[in-house]
PDB file of C-alpha atoms in Angstrom:
ATOM      1  CA  UNK P   1       2.163   5.990  -1.201  1.00 82.00           C
ATOM      2  CA  UNK P   2       1.200   2.816   0.630  1.00 94.00           C
ATOM      3  CA  UNK P   3      -1.508   0.943  -1.238  1.00 97.00           C
ATOM      4  CA  UNK P   4      -4.012  -0.823   1.010  1.00 98.00           C
ATOM      5  CA  UNK P   5      -4.879  -4.387  -0.015  1.00 98.00           C
ATOM      6  CA  UNK P   6      -8.648  -4.867  -0.268  1.00 98.00           C
ATOM      7  CA  UNK P   7      -8.694  -8.547   0.596  1.00 98.00           C
ATOM      8  CA  UNK P   8     -11.956 -10.436   0.674  1.00 98.00           C
ATOM      9  CA  UNK P   9     -10.954 -13.179   3.121  1.00 98.00           C
ATOM     10  CA  UNK P  10     -12.481 -11.742   6.299  1.00 98.00           C
ATOM     11  CA  UNK P  11     -15.688 -10.611   4.599  1.00 98.00           C
ATOM     12  CA  UNK P  12     -16.162 -13.973   2.889  1.00 98.00           C
ATOM     13  CA  UNK P  13     -15.635 -15.771   6.200  1.00 98.00           C
ATOM     14  CA  UNK P  14     -18.264 -13.605   7.909  1.00 98.00           C
ATOM     15  CA  UNK P  15     -20.740 -14.203   5.079  1.00 98.00           C
ATOM     16  CA  UNK P  16     -20.151 -17.959   5.198  1.00 98.00           C
ATOM     17  CA  UNK P  17     -20.649 -18.062   8.973  1.00 98.00           C
ATOM     18  CA  UNK P  18     -23.992 -16.275   8.656  1.00 98.00           C
ATOM     19  CA  UNK P  19     -25.073 -18.468   5.756  1.00 98.00           C
ATOM     20  CA  UNK P  20     -24.134 -21.664   7.585  1.00 98.00           C
ATOM     21  CA  UNK P  21     -26.180 -20.626  10.605  1.00 98.00           C
ATOM     22  CA  UNK P  22     -29.214 -19.764   8.490  1.00 98.00           C
ATOM     23  CA  UNK P  23     -28.914 -22.983   6.466  1.00 98.00           C
ATOM     24  CA  UNK P  24     -28.804 -25.001   9.678  1.00 98.00           C
ATOM     25  CA  UNK P  25     -31.969 -23.305  10.878  1.00 98.00           C
ATOM     26  CA  UNK P  26     -33.751 -24.215   7.650  1.00 97.00           C
ATOM     27  CA  UNK P  27     -32.530 -27.800   7.858  1.00 97.00           C
ATOM     28  CA  UNK P  28     -33.793 -28.038  11.437  1.00 97.00           C
ATOM     29  CA  UNK P  29     -37.211 -26.971  10.176  1.00 94.00           C
ATOM     30  CA  UNK P  30     -37.376 -29.811   7.663  1.00 92.00           C
ATOM     31  CA  UNK P  31     -35.090 -29.712   4.628  1.00 94.00           C
ATOM     32  CA  UNK P  32     -31.731 -28.213   3.714  1.00 97.00           C
ATOM     33  CA  UNK P  33     -31.587 -25.406   1.141  1.00 98.00           C
ATOM     34  CA  UNK P  34     -31.175 -26.939  -2.317  1.00 98.00           C
ATOM     35  CA  UNK P  35     -29.306 -25.540  -5.305  1.00 98.00           C
ATOM     36  CA  UNK P  36     -29.358 -27.210  -8.721  1.00 98.00           C
ATOM     37  CA  UNK P  37     -26.611 -26.443 -11.244  1.00 98.00           C
ATOM     38  CA  UNK P  38     -27.551 -26.969 -14.884  1.00 98.00           C
ATOM     39  CA  UNK P  39     -24.602 -27.769 -17.147  1.00 97.00           C
ATOM     40  CA  UNK P  40     -24.639 -28.025 -20.953  1.00 97.00           C
ATOM     41  CA  UNK P  41     -20.945 -28.059 -21.830  1.00 96.00           C
ATOM     42  CA  UNK P  42     -17.765 -30.092 -21.524  1.00 94.00           C
ATOM     43  CA  UNK P  43     -15.581 -27.105 -20.674  1.00 91.00           C
ATOM     44  CA  UNK P  44     -12.834 -27.933 -18.103  1.00 88.00           C
ATOM     45  CA  UNK P  45     -13.009 -24.488 -16.486  1.00 83.00           C
ATOM     46  CA  UNK P  46     -16.763 -24.813 -16.051  1.00 90.00           C
ATOM     47  CA  UNK P  47     -16.292 -28.271 -14.567  1.00 91.00           C
ATOM     48  CA  UNK P  48     -13.775 -26.887 -12.076  1.00 89.00           C
ATOM     49  CA  UNK P  49     -16.180 -24.112 -11.094  1.00 91.00           C
ATOM     50  CA  UNK P  50     -19.053 -26.551 -10.583  1.00 94.00           C
ATOM     51  CA  UNK P  51     -16.908 -28.653  -8.271  1.00 95.00           C
ATOM     52  CA  UNK P  52     -15.852 -25.563  -6.324  1.00 94.00           C
ATOM     53  CA  UNK P  53     -19.512 -24.593  -5.846  1.00 96.00           C
ATOM     54  CA  UNK P  54     -20.356 -28.110  -4.709  1.00 97.00           C
ATOM     55  CA  UNK P  55     -17.571 -28.007  -2.125  1.00 97.00           C
ATOM     56  CA  UNK P  56     -18.608 -24.546  -0.916  1.00 97.00           C
ATOM     57  CA  UNK P  57     -22.239 -25.634  -0.578  1.00 98.00           C
ATOM     58  CA  UNK P  58     -21.371 -28.833   1.291  1.00 98.00           C
ATOM     59  CA  UNK P  59     -19.363 -26.905   3.883  1.00 98.00           C
ATOM     60  CA  UNK P  60     -22.368 -24.681   4.589  1.00 98.00           C
ATOM     61  CA  UNK P  61     -25.041 -27.372   4.793  1.00 98.00           C
ATOM     62  CA  UNK P  62     -26.538 -26.603   1.376  1.00 98.00           C
ATOM     63  CA  UNK P  63     -27.568 -29.436  -0.921  1.00 98.00           C
ATOM     64  CA  UNK P  64     -26.035 -28.906  -4.367  1.00 98.00           C
ATOM     65  CA  UNK P  65     -27.073 -31.148  -7.267  1.00 98.00           C
ATOM     66  CA  UNK P  66     -25.943 -31.044 -10.880  1.00 98.00           C
ATOM     67  CA  UNK P  67     -28.003 -31.716 -13.994  1.00 98.00           C
ATOM     68  CA  UNK P  68     -25.738 -32.377 -16.995  1.00 97.00           C
ATOM     69  CA  UNK P  69     -27.600 -31.933 -20.286  1.00 97.00           C
ATOM     70  CA  UNK P  70     -24.542 -32.532 -22.452  1.00 96.00           C
ATOM     71  CA  UNK P  71     -22.533 -30.228 -24.695  1.00 96.00           C
ATOM     72  CA  UNK P  72     -24.824 -30.912 -27.669  1.00 96.00           C
ATOM     73  CA  UNK P  73     -28.003 -29.859 -25.899  1.00 97.00           C
ATOM     74  CA  UNK P  74     -30.478 -27.548 -27.644  1.00 97.00           C
ATOM     75  CA  UNK P  75     -31.959 -24.279 -26.475  1.00 97.00           C
ATOM     76  CA  UNK P  76     -35.371 -25.935 -26.209  1.00 97.00           C
ATOM     77  CA  UNK P  77     -34.009 -28.727 -24.008  1.00 97.00           C
ATOM     78  CA  UNK P  78     -32.203 -26.279 -21.734  1.00 98.00           C
ATOM     79  CA  UNK P  79     -35.264 -24.060 -21.407  1.00 98.00           C
ATOM     80  CA  UNK P  80     -37.439 -27.067 -20.616  1.00 98.00           C
ATOM     81  CA  UNK P  81     -35.085 -28.167 -17.836  1.00 98.00           C
ATOM     82  CA  UNK P  82     -34.892 -24.675 -16.361  1.00 98.00           C
ATOM     83  CA  UNK P  83     -38.677 -24.357 -16.431  1.00 98.00           C
ATOM     84  CA  UNK P  84     -39.067 -27.758 -14.742  1.00 98.00           C
ATOM     85  CA  UNK P  85     -36.635 -26.843 -11.963  1.00 98.00           C
ATOM     86  CA  UNK P  86     -38.214 -23.421 -11.536  1.00 98.00           C
ATOM     87  CA  UNK P  87     -41.603 -25.021 -10.893  1.00 98.00           C
ATOM     88  CA  UNK P  88     -40.261 -27.754  -8.588  1.00 98.00           C
ATOM     89  CA  UNK P  89     -41.009 -26.845  -4.945  1.00 97.00           C
ATOM     90  CA  UNK P  90     -38.130 -29.090  -3.829  1.00 97.00           C
ATOM     91  CA  UNK P  91     -35.647 -26.792  -5.604  1.00 98.00           C
ATOM     92  CA  UNK P  92     -34.822 -23.466  -3.961  1.00 98.00           C
ATOM     93  CA  UNK P  93     -32.234 -22.110  -6.386  1.00 98.00           C
ATOM     94  CA  UNK P  94     -31.185 -22.664 -10.006  1.00 98.00           C
ATOM     95  CA  UNK P  95     -27.951 -21.753 -11.738  1.00 98.00           C
ATOM     96  CA  UNK P  96     -27.130 -22.201 -15.423  1.00 97.00           C
ATOM     97  CA  UNK P  97     -23.447 -22.732 -16.117  1.00 95.00           C
ATOM     98  CA  UNK P  98     -21.665 -21.232 -19.106  1.00 92.00           C
ATOM     99  CA  UNK P  99     -20.426 -21.648 -21.757  1.00 94.00           C
ATOM    100  CA  UNK P 100     -23.517 -22.889 -23.542  1.00 95.00           C
ATOM    101  CA  UNK P 101     -23.595 -25.118 -26.644  1.00 96.00           C
ATOM    102  CA  UNK P 102     -22.796 -23.471 -30.004  1.00 95.00           C
ATOM    103  CA  UNK P 103     -25.746 -21.465 -31.263  1.00 94.00           C
ATOM    104  CA  UNK P 104     -27.362 -21.138 -27.831  1.00 96.00           C
ATOM    105  CA  UNK P 105     -27.164 -17.691 -26.256  1.00 92.00           C
ATOM    106  CA  UNK P 106     -27.725 -16.954 -22.584  1.00 92.00           C
ATOM    107  CA  UNK P 107     -30.618 -14.654 -23.479  1.00 89.00           C
ATOM    108  CA  UNK P 108     -32.245 -17.539 -25.365  1.00 89.00           C
ATOM    109  CA  UNK P 109     -32.681 -19.627 -22.216  1.00 97.00           C
ATOM    110  CA  UNK P 110     -32.111 -17.603 -19.029  1.00 96.00           C
ATOM    111  CA  UNK P 111     -35.628 -16.156 -19.013  1.00 96.00           C
ATOM    112  CA  UNK P 112     -36.855 -19.667 -18.153  1.00 98.00           C
ATOM    113  CA  UNK P 113     -35.387 -19.332 -14.638  1.00 98.00           C
ATOM    114  CA  UNK P 114     -37.937 -18.018 -12.134  1.00 97.00           C
ATOM    115  CA  UNK P 115     -36.746 -14.747 -10.585  1.00 96.00           C
ATOM    116  CA  UNK P 116     -37.137 -16.123  -7.067  1.00 97.00           C
ATOM    117  CA  UNK P 117     -34.702 -18.935  -7.863  1.00 98.00           C
ATOM    118  CA  UNK P 118     -32.344 -16.981 -10.134  1.00 98.00           C
ATOM    119  CA  UNK P 119     -29.626 -16.675  -7.477  1.00 98.00           C
ATOM    120  CA  UNK P 120     -26.995 -15.513  -9.966  1.00 96.00           C
ATOM    121  CA  UNK P 121     -29.257 -12.813 -11.414  1.00 97.00           C
ATOM    122  CA  UNK P 122     -28.814 -13.748 -15.079  1.00 95.00           C
ATOM    123  CA  UNK P 123     -32.364 -13.602 -16.412  1.00 96.00           C
ATOM    124  CA  UNK P 124     -33.736 -10.490 -18.163  1.00 95.00           C
ATOM    125  CA  UNK P 125     -36.429 -10.292 -15.477  1.00 96.00           C
ATOM    126  CA  UNK P 126     -33.864 -10.262 -12.662  1.00 96.00           C
ATOM    127  CA  UNK P 127     -31.823  -7.586 -14.416  1.00 95.00           C
ATOM    128  CA  UNK P 128     -34.956  -5.537 -15.025  1.00 96.00           C
ATOM    129  CA  UNK P 129     -35.982  -5.766 -11.382  1.00 97.00           C
ATOM    130  CA  UNK P 130     -32.500  -4.664 -10.357  1.00 97.00           C
ATOM    131  CA  UNK P 131     -32.586  -1.688 -12.729  1.00 95.00           C
ATOM    132  CA  UNK P 132     -35.997  -0.716 -11.344  1.00 96.00           C
ATOM    133  CA  UNK P 133     -34.797  -0.852  -7.758  1.00 94.00           C
ATOM    134  CA  UNK P 134     -37.117  -3.761  -6.946  1.00 95.00           C
ATOM    135  CA  UNK P 135     -36.188  -6.853  -4.903  1.00 93.00           C
ATOM    136  CA  UNK P 136     -34.099  -9.332  -6.889  1.00 95.00           C
ATOM    137  CA  UNK P 137     -30.885 -11.306  -6.779  1.00 98.00           C
ATOM    138  CA  UNK P 138     -28.098  -9.247  -8.374  1.00 97.00           C
ATOM    139  CA  UNK P 139     -25.240 -11.080 -10.090  1.00 97.00           C
ATOM    140  CA  UNK P 140     -22.983 -12.118  -7.224  1.00 97.00           C
ATOM    141  CA  UNK P 141     -19.790 -10.717  -8.742  1.00 97.00           C
ATOM    142  CA  UNK P 142     -21.290  -7.257  -9.130  1.00 98.00           C
ATOM    143  CA  UNK P 143     -22.659  -7.370  -5.594  1.00 98.00           C
ATOM    144  CA  UNK P 144     -19.261  -8.501  -4.301  1.00 98.00           C
ATOM    145  CA  UNK P 145     -17.649  -5.283  -5.542  1.00 98.00           C
ATOM    146  CA  UNK P 146     -20.060  -3.154  -3.529  1.00 98.00           C
ATOM    147  CA  UNK P 147     -19.835  -5.338  -0.420  1.00 98.00           C
ATOM    148  CA  UNK P 148     -16.029  -5.401  -0.560  1.00 98.00           C
ATOM    149  CA  UNK P 149     -15.909  -1.600  -0.708  1.00 98.00           C
ATOM    150  CA  UNK P 150     -18.305  -1.289   2.222  1.00 98.00           C
ATOM    151  CA  UNK P 151     -16.366  -3.838   4.258  1.00 98.00           C
ATOM    152  CA  UNK P 152     -13.197  -1.799   3.895  1.00 98.00           C
ATOM    153  CA  UNK P 153     -14.939   1.442   4.800  1.00 98.00           C
ATOM    154  CA  UNK P 154     -14.776   2.955   1.325  1.00 98.00           C
ATOM    155  CA  UNK P 155     -17.598   5.515   0.919  1.00 98.00           C
ATOM    156  CA  UNK P 156     -19.632   5.255  -2.282  1.00 98.00           C
ATOM    157  CA  UNK P 157     -22.202   8.039  -1.944  1.00 98.00           C
ATOM    158  CA  UNK P 158     -21.184  11.060  -3.984  1.00 98.00           C
ATOM    159  CA  UNK P 159     -18.075   9.360  -5.336  1.00 98.00           C
ATOM    160  CA  UNK P 160     -17.261   9.100  -9.039  1.00 98.00           C
ATOM    161  CA  UNK P 161     -16.891   5.443 -10.018  1.00 98.00           C
ATOM    162  CA  UNK P 162     -15.574   4.370 -13.405  1.00 98.00           C
ATOM    163  CA  UNK P 163     -16.712   0.848 -14.279  1.00 98.00           C
ATOM    164  CA  UNK P 164     -14.621  -0.595 -17.099  1.00 98.00           C
ATOM    165  CA  UNK P 165     -16.788  -3.214 -18.774  1.00 98.00           C
ATOM    166  CA  UNK P 166     -20.480  -3.353 -19.733  1.00 97.00           C
ATOM    167  CA  UNK P 167     -21.387  -7.038 -19.517  1.00 94.00           C
ATOM    168  CA  UNK P 168     -24.769  -8.158 -18.218  1.00 93.00           C
ATOM    169  CA  UNK P 169     -23.075 -10.178 -15.475  1.00 92.00           C
ATOM    170  CA  UNK P 170     -20.836  -7.464 -14.003  1.00 96.00           C
ATOM    171  CA  UNK P 171     -20.635  -4.026 -15.618  1.00 97.00           C
ATOM    172  CA  UNK P 172     -24.302  -3.179 -16.149  1.00 97.00           C
ATOM    173  CA  UNK P 173     -25.674  -4.617 -12.890  1.00 98.00           C
ATOM    174  CA  UNK P 174     -22.775  -3.105 -10.964  1.00 98.00           C
ATOM    175  CA  UNK P 175     -23.660   0.320 -12.349  1.00 98.00           C
ATOM    176  CA  UNK P 176     -27.205  -0.137 -11.015  1.00 98.00           C
ATOM    177  CA  UNK P 177     -25.969  -1.227  -7.590  1.00 98.00           C
ATOM    178  CA  UNK P 178     -23.621   1.746  -7.392  1.00 98.00           C
ATOM    179  CA  UNK P 179     -26.392   4.148  -8.393  1.00 98.00           C
ATOM    180  CA  UNK P 180     -28.470   2.700  -5.562  1.00 97.00           C
ATOM    181  CA  UNK P 181     -25.588   3.664  -3.255  1.00 98.00           C
ATOM    182  CA  UNK P 182     -25.763   7.241  -4.619  1.00 98.00           C
ATOM    183  CA  UNK P 183     -22.485   7.029  -6.512  1.00 98.00           C
ATOM    184  CA  UNK P 184     -21.947   8.843  -9.801  1.00 98.00           C
ATOM    185  CA  UNK P 185     -21.178   6.158 -12.361  1.00 98.00           C
ATOM    186  CA  UNK P 186     -19.364   6.200 -15.691  1.00 98.00           C
ATOM    187  CA  UNK P 187     -19.479   2.932 -17.645  1.00 98.00           C
ATOM    188  CA  UNK P 188     -16.504   2.516 -19.985  1.00 98.00           C
ATOM    189  CA  UNK P 189     -16.151   0.033 -22.819  1.00 94.00           C
ATOM    190  CA  UNK P 190     -14.246  -0.767 -26.006  1.00 91.00           C
ATOM    191  CA  UNK P 191     -15.601   2.323 -27.775  1.00 95.00           C
ATOM    192  CA  UNK P 192     -14.668   4.731 -24.980  1.00 97.00           C
ATOM    193  CA  UNK P 193     -12.415   7.484 -26.285  1.00 97.00           C
ATOM    194  CA  UNK P 194      -9.236   8.045 -24.240  1.00 97.00           C
ATOM    195  CA  UNK P 195      -9.904   5.514 -21.503  1.00 98.00           C
ATOM    196  CA  UNK P 196      -7.040   6.741 -19.262  1.00 98.00           C
ATOM    197  CA  UNK P 197      -8.519  10.251 -19.224  1.00 98.00           C
ATOM    198  CA  UNK P 198     -11.891   8.918 -18.077  1.00 98.00           C
ATOM    199  CA  UNK P 199     -10.671   6.489 -15.442  1.00 98.00           C
ATOM    200  CA  UNK P 200      -8.017   8.795 -14.020  1.00 98.00           C
ATOM    201  CA  UNK P 201     -10.751  11.324 -13.222  1.00 98.00           C
ATOM    202  CA  UNK P 202     -12.583   8.798 -11.036  1.00 98.00           C
ATOM    203  CA  UNK P 203     -12.369   8.257  -7.294  1.00 98.00           C
ATOM    204  CA  UNK P 204     -12.904   4.520  -7.756  1.00 98.00           C
ATOM    205  CA  UNK P 205     -12.017   2.369 -10.759  1.00 98.00           C
ATOM    206  CA  UNK P 206     -13.543  -1.088 -11.229  1.00 98.00           C
ATOM    207  CA  UNK P 207     -11.900  -3.273 -13.873  1.00 98.00           C
ATOM    208  CA  UNK P 208     -14.291  -5.914 -15.257  1.00 97.00           C
ATOM    209  CA  UNK P 209     -13.338  -6.591 -18.853  1.00 96.00           C
ATOM    210  CA  UNK P 210     -11.464  -9.890 -18.917  1.00 92.00           C
ATOM    211  CA  UNK P 211      -8.214  -8.536 -20.380  1.00 95.00           C
ATOM    212  CA  UNK P 212      -5.105  -9.145 -18.330  1.00 95.00           C
ATOM    213  CA  UNK P 213      -3.270  -5.973 -17.352  1.00 95.00           C
ATOM    214  CA  UNK P 214      -5.619  -3.618 -19.192  1.00 96.00           C
ATOM    215  CA  UNK P 215      -5.660  -1.085 -16.360  1.00 98.00           C
ATOM    216  CA  UNK P 216      -2.214   0.324 -15.568  1.00 97.00           C
ATOM    217  CA  UNK P 217      -0.829   3.223 -13.590  1.00 97.00           C
ATOM    218  CA  UNK P 218      -1.767   5.721 -16.306  1.00 97.00           C
ATOM    219  CA  UNK P 219      -5.435   4.854 -15.815  1.00 98.00           C
ATOM    220  CA  UNK P 220      -5.455   5.700 -12.095  1.00 98.00           C
ATOM    221  CA  UNK P 221      -5.148   9.012 -10.309  1.00 98.00           C
ATOM    222  CA  UNK P 222      -3.103   9.359  -7.141  1.00 98.00           C
ATOM    223  CA  UNK P 223      -4.940   7.880  -4.162  1.00 98.00           C
ATOM    224  CA  UNK P 224      -7.816   6.308  -6.114  1.00 98.00           C
ATOM    225  CA  UNK P 225      -9.416   3.007  -5.137  1.00 98.00           C
ATOM    226  CA  UNK P 226      -9.032   0.195  -7.681  1.00 98.00           C
ATOM    227  CA  UNK P 227     -11.154  -2.961  -7.570  1.00 98.00           C
ATOM    228  CA  UNK P 228     -10.082  -5.755  -9.898  1.00 98.00           C
ATOM    229  CA  UNK P 229     -12.800  -8.167 -11.022  1.00 97.00           C
ATOM    230  CA  UNK P 230     -10.726  -9.852 -13.743  1.00 95.00           C
ATOM    231  CA  UNK P 231      -9.733 -13.515 -13.635  1.00 90.00           C
ATOM    232  CA  UNK P 232      -7.417 -14.297 -16.523  1.00 90.00           C
ATOM    233  CA  UNK P 233      -4.881 -17.034 -17.067  1.00 86.00           C
ATOM    234  CA  UNK P 234      -1.387 -15.667 -16.585  1.00 85.00           C
ATOM    235  CA  UNK P 235       1.806 -16.645 -18.433  1.00 86.00           C
ATOM    236  CA  UNK P 236       2.677 -19.189 -15.724  1.00 86.00           C
ATOM    237  CA  UNK P 237      -0.821 -20.692 -15.643  1.00 82.00           C
ATOM    238  CA  UNK P 238      -1.889 -18.787 -12.542  1.00 86.00           C
ATOM    239  CA  UNK P 239      -4.741 -16.317 -12.245  1.00 89.00           C
ATOM    240  CA  UNK P 240      -4.152 -12.635 -12.922  1.00 93.00           C
ATOM    241  CA  UNK P 241      -6.556  -9.717 -12.957  1.00 95.00           C
ATOM    242  CA  UNK P 242      -7.431  -6.940 -15.385  1.00 97.00           C
ATOM    243  CA  UNK P 243      -5.155  -4.582 -13.439  1.00 98.00           C
ATOM    244  CA  UNK P 244      -1.398  -4.360 -13.870  1.00 97.00           C
ATOM    245  CA  UNK P 245      -0.864  -4.448 -10.117  1.00 96.00           C
ATOM    246  CA  UNK P 246       2.832  -3.622 -10.309  1.00 96.00           C
ATOM    247  CA  UNK P 247       2.232  -0.269 -12.009  1.00 97.00           C
ATOM    248  CA  UNK P 248      -0.814   0.623  -9.909  1.00 98.00           C
ATOM    249  CA  UNK P 249       0.698  -0.236  -6.526  1.00 96.00           C
ATOM    250  CA  UNK P 250       2.176   2.817  -4.868  1.00 96.00           C
ATOM    251  CA  UNK P 251      -0.115   5.129  -6.819  1.00 97.00           C
ATOM    252  CA  UNK P 252      -3.560   3.845  -5.880  1.00 98.00           C
ATOM    253  CA  UNK P 253      -4.749   4.314  -2.335  1.00 98.00           C
ATOM    254  CA  UNK P 254      -6.227   0.807  -2.305  1.00 98.00           C
ATOM    255  CA  UNK P 255      -6.243  -2.196  -4.640  1.00 98.00           C
ATOM    256  CA  UNK P 256      -8.048  -5.530  -4.465  1.00 98.00           C
ATOM    257  CA  UNK P 257      -5.760  -8.524  -5.095  1.00 98.00           C
ATOM    258  CA  UNK P 258      -6.295 -11.283  -7.647  1.00 96.00           C
ATOM    259  CA  UNK P 259      -6.811 -13.900  -6.408  1.00 95.00           C
ATOM    260  CA  UNK P 260      -8.124 -13.193  -2.922  1.00 97.00           C
ATOM    261  CA  UNK P 261     -10.191 -10.044  -3.442  1.00 98.00           C
ATOM    262  CA  UNK P 262     -13.561 -10.107  -5.170  1.00 98.00           C
ATOM    263  CA  UNK P 263     -13.495 -13.870  -5.867  1.00 95.00           C
ATOM    264  CA  UNK P 264     -14.089 -15.360  -2.404  1.00 96.00           C
ATOM    265  CA  UNK P 265     -16.752 -12.756  -1.664  1.00 98.00           C
ATOM    266  CA  UNK P 266     -18.583 -13.671  -4.894  1.00 97.00           C
ATOM    267  CA  UNK P 267     -18.855 -17.345  -3.950  1.00 96.00           C
ATOM    268  CA  UNK P 268     -19.912 -16.497  -0.398  1.00 98.00           C
ATOM    269  CA  UNK P 269     -22.636 -14.153  -1.657  1.00 98.00           C
ATOM    270  CA  UNK P 270     -23.893 -16.758  -4.108  1.00 98.00           C
ATOM    271  CA  UNK P 271     -24.339 -19.241  -1.270  1.00 98.00           C
ATOM    272  CA  UNK P 272     -26.111 -16.572   0.774  1.00 98.00           C
ATOM    273  CA  UNK P 273     -28.494 -16.025  -2.144  1.00 98.00           C
ATOM    274  CA  UNK P 274     -29.362 -19.733  -2.088  1.00 98.00           C
ATOM    275  CA  UNK P 275     -30.280 -19.551   1.593  1.00 98.00           C
ATOM    276  CA  UNK P 276     -32.244 -16.331   1.058  1.00 98.00           C
ATOM    277  CA  UNK P 277     -34.212 -18.010  -1.738  1.00 98.00           C
ATOM    278  CA  UNK P 278     -34.934 -20.968   0.538  1.00 98.00           C
ATOM    279  CA  UNK P 279     -36.027 -18.707   3.393  1.00 98.00           C
ATOM    280  CA  UNK P 280     -38.432 -16.871   1.098  1.00 97.00           C
ATOM    281  CA  UNK P 281     -39.836 -20.135  -0.277  1.00 95.00           C
ATOM    282  CA  UNK P 282     -40.430 -21.511   3.229  1.00 91.00           C
ATOM    283  CA  UNK P 283     -42.444 -18.475   4.264  1.00 89.00           C
ATOM    284  CA  UNK P 284     -44.403 -18.064   1.029  1.00 76.00           C
TER     285      UNK P 284
END
């Protein structure tokens, strides 16, 4: 069987073009959309991601500033900064970078981000709004899975989707987004008994655990769609997904590549969220 590659390049390009146009319109009206990244770590991977977001924003006409609180910052200091930015009318969007300092959990501080500026959908309020079917910004990675499927003409309504992973940033919000598309969703996790039996019964398998090669050919039925959200460091230092692509290729009907699948769509959607937040703020 030929396995179709679910690349995200074309979709990401279309999203960026739309976002750039909308950002230019806002700038022409007075000020460019503004995103502030709050950092409280000295993690190299986080630093690389911040720089990649800054580059992506600059290309689209979005102002992107960084507030570095230091790796020894406290939960109180982080919350205070998030609250200050949330109440600042000159700031359209706020993102808190992880990891956080030792002893500080995301749930301890994320609720300080106003829902209208929580463009990465990490606060309990944003997640609650999403679960209730009310307007909110979903986590961009979870949204990217749904948008990538739609872009490639993969129907979701009535399909059985197995989501492997139950994190608050991908698995749980993705389940809510899929339910909104009328899919039947099974969320799998580390306590799931006989994972291959569950996933191989699904029409679509989404791997979002953070374990390289976890999903192999035995986890996938003939002709199923497999979307790989994983980004893990491979043996050669490159990026590999949660799916063992070699064993899935030729069995799955479609497979998203890593890199080049969900990743570019995630960044493009995040930038679109910034512009959407700015548009809403300008008309409030």
